């Protein structure tokens, strides 16, 4: 429901459990006038869509800076070019693992708070970005399942995600994947707010102390649950759209698209504030 006060951010909910479509003047966004509202709405809705916001790279970076600390991937502070075309991106292989449900930066001590992505060039097929709300997925878990998974930890590894794209790597290739730090993270994140979210995704290789197949079965069950239609929003992009997601309470993936499709997204990250505990 849109808020009535003129000074507040105007938005509508996309689905009952995820997403808000925000109508805001670009200059007002860039001025920081909506910072508190945007951050509050992000936490409530998981994904914020700013249709046809049409931000340039410079504007995207300054908008990000109004919301918190801009965590740049680049030493020169530029935004990240998200592309799976090796001709455009030196990280193309790494980026392709985004075809499967994940959150960003499992290996960081403090995972990023959120990401903001602007569509510059679209693919004529695929390229739909999907999100699911892992707060809502936790809230609706059967009590027995909540009891079962509270206190469990999963091992996260880039290798687990990469295997899904390349199931029979050479040993050399596998060792390359292992150079990305592994992490052991609780399955259930109890945030400072007291809310809980599920910590799963394609990087989860297994559950600590559990039989490998039983652990995998549990991870599959949880992913299947968390990505059910009621927790999920699929964004079909128009050029100029800006989408922001809460990386601490959602998973995301992009539906596969061809490497030479030309698809190009510009993306910034907002530094995190809370470790996963
Ligand atoms: C990412 C990501 C999805 C997309 O940038 O972390 O997963 O739609 N992107 O490109
Ligand atoms: Mn991602």
Coordinates of N, CA and C in Angstrom, one line a residue, residues 24-215:
X24 N 10.2 7.2 -7.1 CA 10.9 8.3 -6.4 C 11.6 9.1 -7.4
X25 N 11.6 10.4 -7.2 CA 12.3 11.3 -8.0 C 13.8 11.1 -7.9
X26 N 14.5 11.0 -9.1 CA 15.9 10.7 -9.0 C 16.7 11.7 -8.2
X27 N 16.4 12.9 -8.3 CA 17.2 13.9 -7.6 C 17.0 13.8 -6.1
X28 N 15.7 13.4 -5.7 CA 15.5 13.2 -4.3 C 16.3 12.0 -3.8
X29 N 16.3 10.9 -4.6 CA 17.1 9.8 -4.2 C 18.5 10.1 -4.0
X30 N 19.1 10.9 -5.0 CA 20.5 11.2 -4.9 C 20.8 12.2 -3.8
X31 N 19.8 12.9 -3.4 CA 20.1 13.9 -2.3 C 20.2 13.3 -0.9
X32 N 19.7 12.0 -0.8 CA 19.7 11.3 0.5 C 18.5 11.5 1.3
X33 N 17.5 12.3 0.7 CA 16.3 12.6 1.4 C 15.5 11.3 1.9
X34 N 15.7 10.2 1.1 CA 14.9 9.0 1.4 C 15.7 7.9 2.1
X35 N 16.9 8.2 2.5 CA 17.8 7.2 3.0 C 17.2 6.3 4.0
X36 N 16.6 6.9 5.1 CA 16.1 6.1 6.2 C 14.9 5.2 5.7
X37 N 14.0 5.8 4.8 CA 12.9 5.1 4.3 C 13.4 3.9 3.4
X38 N 14.4 4.2 2.6 CA 14.8 3.1 1.7 C 15.4 1.9 2.5
X39 N 16.2 2.3 3.5 CA 16.8 1.2 4.3 C 15.8 0.4 5.1
X40 N 14.8 1.1 5.6 CA 13.7 0.4 6.3 C 12.9 -0.5 5.4
X41 N 12.6 0.1 4.3 CA 11.8 -0.7 3.3 C 12.6 -1.9 2.8
X42 N 13.9 -1.8 2.6 CA 14.7 -2.9 2.1 C 14.6 -4.0 3.1
X43 N 14.7 -3.7 4.4 CA 14.7 -4.7 5.4 C 13.3 -5.4 5.5
X44 N 12.3 -4.6 5.3 CA 10.9 -5.2 5.3 C 10.6 -6.0 4.1
X45 N 11.0 -5.6 2.9 CA 10.5 -6.2 1.7 C 11.5 -7.0 0.9
X46 N 12.8 -7.0 1.3 CA 13.9 -7.8 0.7 C 14.4 -7.3 -0.6
X47 N 13.5 -6.9 -1.5 CA 13.9 -6.4 -2.8 C 13.1 -5.1 -3.1
X48 N 13.8 -4.1 -3.6 CA 13.2 -2.8 -4.0 C 13.5 -2.6 -5.5
X49 N 12.4 -2.3 -6.2 CA 12.5 -2.1 -7.7 C 12.2 -0.6 -7.9
X50 N 13.2 0.0 -8.6 CA 13.0 1.4 -9.0 C 12.9 1.4 -10.5
X51 N 11.6 1.3 -11.0 CA 11.4 1.1 -12.5 C 12.0 2.3 -13.2
X52 N 12.8 2.0 -14.3 CA 13.3 3.1 -15.2 C 14.0 4.2 -14.5
X53 N 14.7 3.9 -13.4 CA 15.4 5.0 -12.7 C 16.4 5.7 -13.5
X54 N 17.0 4.9 -14.4 CA 18.0 5.5 -15.4 C 19.1 6.2 -14.7
X55 N 19.8 5.6 -13.8 CA 21.0 6.2 -13.2 C 22.2 5.9 -14.0
X56 N 23.1 6.9 -14.1 CA 24.4 6.7 -14.8 C 25.3 6.0 -13.7
X57 N 26.5 5.6 -14.2 CA 27.4 4.9 -13.2 C 27.7 5.9 -12.0
X58 N 28.0 7.1 -12.4 CA 28.3 8.1 -11.3 C 27.1 8.3 -10.3
X59 N 25.9 8.3 -10.9 CA 24.7 8.5 -10.0 C 24.5 7.3 -9.1
X60 N 24.7 6.1 -9.7 CA 24.6 4.8 -9.0 C 25.5 4.8 -7.8
X61 N 26.8 5.2 -8.0 CA 27.8 5.3 -7.0 C 27.4 6.3 -5.9
X62 N 26.9 7.4 -6.3 CA 26.6 8.4 -5.3 C 25.3 8.0 -4.6
X63 N 24.3 7.4 -5.2 CA 23.1 6.9 -4.5 C 23.5 5.9 -3.5
X64 N 24.4 5.0 -3.9 CA 24.9 4.0 -2.9 C 25.5 4.6 -1.7
X65 N 26.3 5.7 -1.9 CA 27.0 6.4 -0.8 C 26.0 7.1 0.1
X66 N 24.8 7.4 -0.4 CA 23.8 8.0 0.5 C 23.2 7.0 1.5
X67 N 23.3 5.7 1.2 CA 22.7 4.6 1.9 C 23.6 4.0 3.0
X68 N 24.9 4.2 2.8 CA 25.8 3.6 3.7 C 27.2 3.6 3.1
X69 N 28.1 2.6 3.5 CA 29.4 2.6 2.9 C 29.4 1.8 1.6
X70 N 29.9 2.5 0.6 CA 30.0 1.9 -0.7 C 31.2 1.0 -0.7
X71 N 31.0 -0.3 -0.9 CA 32.1 -1.3 -0.9 C 32.4 -1.6 -2.4
X72 N 33.4 -0.9 -2.9 CA 33.7 -1.1 -4.3 C 34.6 -2.3 -4.6
X73 N 34.3 -3.0 -5.7 CA 35.2 -4.2 -6.1 C 36.5 -3.7 -6.7
X74 N 36.5 -2.4 -7.1 CA 37.6 -2.0 -7.9 C 38.4 -0.9 -7.2
X75 N 39.7 -0.9 -7.5 CA 40.6 0.0 -6.7 C 40.3 1.5 -7.1
X76 N 39.8 1.7 -8.3 CA 39.5 3.0 -8.7 C 38.0 3.5 -8.3
X77 N 37.3 2.6 -7.6 CA 36.0 3.0 -7.1 C 34.9 2.9 -8.1
X78 N 35.2 2.3 -9.3 CA 34.1 2.2 -10.3 C 33.1 1.1 -9.9
X79 N 32.0 1.2 -10.5 CA 30.9 0.1 -10.3 C 31.4 -1.1 -11.0
X80 N 30.8 -2.3 -10.6 CA 31.2 -3.6 -11.2 C 30.3 -3.8 -12.5
X81 N 31.0 -4.2 -13.5 CA 30.3 -4.6 -14.8 C 29.9 -6.1 -14.7
X82 N 28.6 -6.4 -14.6 CA 28.2 -7.8 -14.5 C 27.9 -8.3 -15.9
X83 N 28.8 -9.2 -16.3 CA 28.7 -9.8 -17.6 C 29.3 -11.2 -17.6
X84 N 28.7 -12.1 -18.4 CA 29.3 -13.4 -18.4 C 30.1 -13.6 -19.7
X85 N 30.3 -12.5 -20.4 CA 31.1 -12.6 -21.7 C 32.6 -12.4 -21.4
X86 N 33.4 -13.4 -21.6 CA 34.8 -13.3 -21.3 C 35.4 -12.1 -22.0
X87 N 34.8 -11.6 -23.1 CA 35.4 -10.5 -23.8 C 35.2 -9.2 -23.1
X88 N 34.2 -9.2 -22.2 CA 33.8 -8.0 -21.4 C 34.3 -8.0 -20.0
X89 N 34.3 -9.3 -19.4 CA 34.6 -9.4 -18.0 C 35.7 -10.4 -17.7
X90 N 36.6 -10.0 -16.9 CA 37.7 -11.0 -16.5 C 37.2 -12.0 -15.5
X91 N 36.0 -11.7 -15.0 CA 35.4 -12.6 -14.0 C 34.3 -13.4 -14.5
X92 N 34.2 -13.6 -15.8 CA 33.0 -14.2 -16.5 C 32.7 -15.6 -15.9
X93 N 33.7 -16.4 -15.6 CA 33.4 -17.8 -15.1 C 32.8 -17.7 -13.7
X94 N 33.3 -16.8 -12.9 CA 32.9 -16.6 -11.5 C 31.4 -16.1 -11.5
X95 N 31.2 -15.2 -12.5 CA 29.8 -14.6 -12.5 C 28.8 -15.6 -13.0
X96 N 29.1 -16.6 -13.8 CA 28.1 -17.6 -14.2 C 27.5 -18.4 -13.1
X97 N 28.2 -18.5 -12.0 CA 27.6 -19.3 -10.9 C 26.3 -18.6 -10.3
X98 N 26.1 -17.3 -10.8 CA 24.9 -16.6 -10.4 C 23.6 -17.2 -11.0
X99 N 23.8 -18.2 -11.9 CA 22.6 -18.9 -12.5 C 21.9 -19.7 -11.4
X100 N 22.5 -19.9 -10.3 CA 21.9 -20.7 -9.2 C 21.7 -19.9 -8.0
X101 N 20.8 -20.3 -7.1 CA 20.4 -19.5 -5.9 C 21.6 -19.3 -5.0
X102 N 21.8 -18.1 -4.6 CA 22.9 -17.8 -3.8 C 22.7 -16.4 -3.1
X103 N 23.6 -16.2 -2.1 CA 23.7 -14.8 -1.6 C 25.2 -14.4 -1.9
X104 N 25.5 -13.1 -1.8 CA 26.8 -12.7 -2.3 C 27.8 -12.6 -1.1
X105 N 29.0 -13.1 -1.4 CA 30.1 -12.9 -0.4 C 30.1 -13.8 0.8
X106 N 29.8 -15.1 0.7 CA 29.7 -16.0 1.8 C 31.1 -15.9 2.5
X107 N 32.2 -15.6 1.8 CA 33.5 -15.7 2.3 C 33.9 -14.4 3.1
X108 N 33.1 -13.4 3.0 CA 33.5 -12.2 3.8 C 33.2 -12.3 5.3
X109 N 34.0 -11.8 6.1 CA 33.7 -11.8 7.6 C 32.4 -11.2 7.9
X110 N 32.1 -10.1 7.2 CA 30.8 -9.5 7.3 C 30.2 -9.4 5.9
X111 N 29.2 -10.2 5.6 CA 28.6 -10.2 4.3 C 28.0 -8.9 3.9
X112 N 28.0 -8.5 2.6 CA 27.5 -7.2 2.3 C 26.0 -7.1 2.6
X113 N 25.7 -5.9 3.0 CA 24.3 -5.6 3.4 C 23.3 -5.7 2.2
X114 N 23.8 -5.2 1.1 CA 22.9 -5.2 -0.1 C 23.6 -4.9 -1.4
X115 N 22.9 -5.1 -2.5 CA 23.5 -4.7 -3.8 C 22.5 -3.9 -4.5
X116 N 23.0 -3.1 -5.4 CA 22.1 -2.2 -6.2 C 22.6 -2.5 -7.7
X117 N 21.6 -2.8 -8.5 CA 22.0 -3.2 -9.9 C 21.1 -2.5 -10.9
X118 N 21.8 -1.9 -11.9 CA 21.1 -1.2 -13.0 C 21.3 -1.9 -14.3
X119 N 20.2 -2.0 -15.0 CA 20.2 -2.7 -16.3 C 20.7 -1.8 -17.4
X120 N 21.8 -2.1 -18.1 CA 22.3 -1.3 -19.2 C 21.9 -1.9 -20.5
X121 N 22.2 -3.2 -20.7 CA 21.9 -3.9 -21.9 C 21.3 -5.3 -21.5
X122 N 20.2 -5.6 -22.2 CA 19.5 -6.9 -21.9 C 19.8 -8.0 -22.8
X123 N 19.6 -9.2 -22.4 CA 19.7 -10.4 -23.2 C 18.3 -10.6 -23.9
X124 N 18.3 -11.1 -25.1 CA 16.9 -11.3 -25.7 C 16.3 -12.6 -25.1
X125 N 17.1 -13.4 -24.5 CA 16.5 -14.6 -23.8 C 17.1 -14.7 -22.4
X126 N 16.4 -15.3 -21.5 CA 16.9 -15.4 -20.1 C 17.1 -14.1 -19.4
X127 N 18.1 -14.1 -18.5 CA 18.5 -12.8 -17.8 C 17.4 -12.2 -16.9
X128 N 16.5 -13.1 -16.4 CA 15.5 -12.6 -15.4 C 16.1 -12.8 -14.1
X129 N 16.2 -11.8 -13.2 CA 16.8 -12.0 -11.9 C 15.7 -12.4 -10.9
X130 N 15.9 -13.4 -10.2 CA 14.9 -13.9 -9.2 C 15.4 -13.8 -7.8
X131 N 14.5 -13.5 -6.9 CA 14.8 -13.3 -5.5 C 13.9 -14.1 -4.6
X132 N 14.4 -14.6 -3.5 CA 13.4 -15.2 -2.5 C 13.8 -14.6 -1.1
X133 N 12.7 -14.5 -0.3 CA 12.9 -13.9 1.0 C 13.2 -15.0 2.1
X134 N 14.4 -15.0 2.6 CA 14.8 -16.1 3.5 C 14.4 -15.8 5.0
X135 N 13.9 -14.5 5.2 CA 13.3 -14.3 6.5 C 11.9 -14.9 6.5
X136 N 11.2 -14.7 5.5 CA 9.8 -15.3 5.4 C 9.9 -16.8 5.4
X137 N 10.9 -17.3 4.7 CA 11.1 -18.8 4.5 C 11.3 -19.4 5.9
X138 N 12.1 -18.7 6.7 CA 12.4 -19.2 8.1 C 11.1 -19.1 8.9
X139 N 10.4 -17.9 8.9 CA 9.2 -17.7 9.7 C 8.2 -18.8 9.5
X140 N 8.0 -19.3 8.2 CA 7.0 -20.2 7.9 C 7.4 -21.7 8.0
X141 N 8.6 -21.9 8.4 CA 9.1 -23.3 8.6 C 8.3 -24.0 9.6
X142 N 7.9 -25.3 9.4 CA 7.3 -26.1 10.5 C 8.2 -26.1 11.7
X143 N 7.6 -26.0 12.9 CA 8.4 -25.9 14.2 C 9.4 -27.1 14.3
X144 N 9.0 -28.2 13.8 CA 10.0 -29.4 13.9 C 11.2 -29.1 13.1
X145 N 11.1 -28.5 11.9 CA 12.2 -28.2 11.1 C 13.0 -27.1 11.7
X146 N 12.4 -26.1 12.3 CA 13.1 -25.1 13.0 C 14.0 -25.7 14.1
X147 N 13.4 -26.6 14.8 CA 14.2 -27.2 15.9 C 15.4 -28.0 15.3
X148 N 15.1 -28.7 14.2 CA 16.2 -29.6 13.6 C 17.4 -28.7 13.2
X149 N 17.1 -27.6 12.6 CA 18.2 -26.9 11.9 C 18.9 -25.8 12.8
X150 N 18.2 -25.4 13.9 CA 18.8 -24.4 14.8 C 20.1 -25.0 15.4
X151 N 21.2 -24.3 15.3 CA 22.5 -24.8 15.8 C 23.3 -25.5 14.7
X152 N 22.7 -25.9 13.6 CA 23.5 -26.5 12.5 C 24.3 -25.5 11.7
X153 N 25.5 -26.0 11.2 CA 26.3 -25.1 10.4 C 26.6 -25.8 9.1
X154 N 26.7 -25.0 8.0 CA 27.0 -25.5 6.7 C 28.4 -25.0 6.3
X155 N 29.1 -25.9 5.5 CA 30.4 -25.4 4.9 C 30.0 -24.8 3.6
X156 N 30.5 -23.6 3.3 CA 30.3 -22.9 2.0 C 31.6 -22.9 1.3
X157 N 31.5 -23.2 0.0 CA 32.7 -23.1 -0.8 C 32.4 -22.7 -2.3
X158 N 33.2 -21.9 -2.9 CA 33.0 -21.6 -4.3 C 33.0 -22.8 -5.1
X159 N 33.8 -23.8 -4.7 CA 33.9 -25.1 -5.5 C 32.5 -25.8 -5.7
X160 N 31.7 -25.7 -4.6 CA 30.4 -26.4 -4.6 C 29.5 -25.7 -5.7
X161 N 29.6 -24.4 -5.7 CA 28.8 -23.6 -6.7 C 29.3 -23.9 -8.1
X162 N 30.6 -23.9 -8.3 CA 31.2 -24.1 -9.6 C 31.0 -25.4 -10.2
X163 N 30.9 -26.5 -9.3 CA 30.6 -27.8 -9.8 C 29.3 -28.0 -10.5
X164 N 28.4 -27.1 -10.2 CA 27.1 -27.2 -10.8 C 27.1 -26.8 -12.3
X165 N 28.1 -26.0 -12.6 CA 28.3 -25.6 -14.0 C 29.3 -26.5 -14.8
X166 N 30.2 -27.0 -14.0 CA 31.3 -27.8 -14.6 C 31.5 -29.0 -13.7
X167 N 30.7 -30.0 -13.9 CA 30.7 -31.2 -12.9 C 31.9 -32.0 -13.0
X168 N 32.7 -32.0 -14.0 CA 34.0 -32.8 -14.1 C 35.2 -32.0 -14.4
X169 N 35.5 -31.1 -13.4 CA 36.7 -30.2 -13.7 C 38.0 -31.0 -13.6
X170 N 39.0 -30.5 -14.2 CA 40.4 -31.1 -14.0 C 40.7 -30.8 -12.6
X171 N 41.7 -31.5 -12.1 CA 42.2 -31.3 -10.7 C 42.7 -29.9 -10.6
X172 N 43.4 -29.4 -11.6 CA 44.0 -28.1 -11.6 C 42.9 -27.0 -11.4
X173 N 41.8 -27.2 -12.2 CA 40.7 -26.3 -12.2 C 40.0 -26.3 -10.8
X174 N 39.9 -27.5 -10.2 CA 39.2 -27.6 -8.9 C 40.1 -26.9 -7.8
X175 N 41.4 -27.0 -8.0 CA 42.3 -26.4 -7.0 C 42.2 -24.8 -7.1
X176 N 42.0 -24.4 -8.4 CA 41.8 -23.0 -8.6 C 40.5 -22.5 -7.8
X177 N 39.5 -23.3 -7.9 CA 38.2 -22.9 -7.1 C 38.5 -22.9 -5.6
X178 N 39.3 -23.8 -5.2 CA 39.6 -23.8 -3.7 C 40.4 -22.7 -3.2
X179 N 41.0 -21.9 -4.1 CA 41.7 -20.7 -3.7 C 40.8 -19.6 -3.1
X180 N 39.5 -19.7 -3.5 CA 38.5 -18.9 -2.9 C 38.2 -19.4 -1.5
X181 N 38.3 -18.6 -0.5 CA 38.2 -19.0 0.9 C 36.9 -19.8 1.2
X182 N 37.0 -20.9 1.9 CA 35.8 -21.6 2.4 C 35.2 -20.9 3.7
X183 N 34.0 -21.2 4.0 CA 33.4 -20.6 5.2 C 32.5 -21.6 5.9
X184 N 32.4 -21.5 7.2 CA 31.5 -22.3 8.0 C 30.5 -21.4 8.6
X185 N 29.2 -21.5 8.2 CA 28.2 -20.5 8.6 C 27.0 -21.2 9.2
X186 N 26.4 -20.6 10.2 CA 25.1 -21.2 10.7 C 24.1 -21.2 9.6
X187 N 23.2 -22.2 9.7 CA 22.1 -22.3 8.7 C 21.0 -21.3 9.0
X188 N 21.0 -20.9 10.3 CA 20.0 -19.9 10.7 C 20.7 -18.7 11.3
X189 N 20.5 -17.5 10.7 CA 21.1 -16.3 11.1 C 20.2 -15.6 12.0
X190 N 20.6 -15.3 13.3 CA 19.8 -14.5 14.2 C 20.4 -13.1 14.2
X191 N 19.6 -12.2 13.5 CA 20.1 -10.9 13.3 C 20.0 -10.1 14.6
X192 N 20.7 -8.9 14.7 CA 20.6 -8.1 15.9 C 19.2 -7.6 16.1
X193 N 18.4 -7.5 15.1 CA 17.0 -7.1 15.2 C 16.1 -8.2 15.9
X194 N 16.7 -9.4 16.0 CA 16.0 -10.5 16.6 C 15.3 -11.4 15.5
X195 N 15.2 -10.8 14.3 CA 14.6 -11.6 13.2 C 15.6 -12.7 12.8
X196 N 15.1 -13.8 12.2 CA 16.0 -14.9 11.7 C 15.8 -15.1 10.2
X197 N 16.9 -15.5 9.6 CA 16.8 -15.8 8.1 C 17.6 -17.1 7.9
X198 N 17.3 -17.7 6.8 CA 18.1 -18.9 6.4 C 19.3 -18.6 5.6
X199 N 20.4 -19.3 5.9 CA 21.7 -19.0 5.2 C 22.0 -20.3 4.4
X200 N 21.6 -20.3 3.1 CA 21.8 -21.4 2.2 C 22.2 -20.9 0.9
X201 N 22.2 -21.8 -0.1 CA 22.6 -21.4 -1.5 C 23.5 -22.3 -2.1
X202 N 23.9 -22.0 -3.4 CA 24.7 -22.9 -4.2 C 26.1 -23.1 -3.6
X203 N 26.5 -22.3 -2.7 CA 27.9 -22.4 -2.1 C 27.9 -23.4 -1.0
X204 N 26.7 -23.8 -0.5 CA 26.6 -24.7 0.7 C 27.0 -26.1 0.2
X205 N 28.1 -26.7 0.7 CA 28.6 -27.9 0.2 C 28.1 -29.1 1.1
X206 N 27.8 -28.8 2.4 CA 27.4 -29.9 3.3 C 27.2 -29.3 4.7
X207 N 26.6 -30.2 5.5 CA 26.4 -29.8 6.9 C 27.4 -30.4 7.8
X208 N 28.0 -29.5 8.7 CA 29.1 -30.0 9.6 C 28.5 -31.1 10.5
X209 N 29.2 -32.2 10.6 CA 28.9 -33.3 11.5 C 27.8 -34.2 11.0
X210 N 27.3 -34.0 9.8 CA 26.2 -34.9 9.3 C 26.7 -35.8 8.1
X211 N 26.1 -36.9 8.0 CA 26.4 -37.8 6.9 C 26.2 -36.9 5.6
X212 N 27.2 -37.1 4.6 CA 27.2 -36.2 3.4 C 25.9 -36.2 2.7
X213 N 25.2 -37.4 2.5 CA 24.0 -37.4 1.7 C 22.8 -36.9 2.5
X214 N 22.8 -37.1 3.8 CA 21.8 -36.5 4.6 C 21.9 -35.0 4.7
X215 N 23.1 -34.5 4.7 CA 23.3 -33.1 4.7 C 22.9 -32.5 3.4

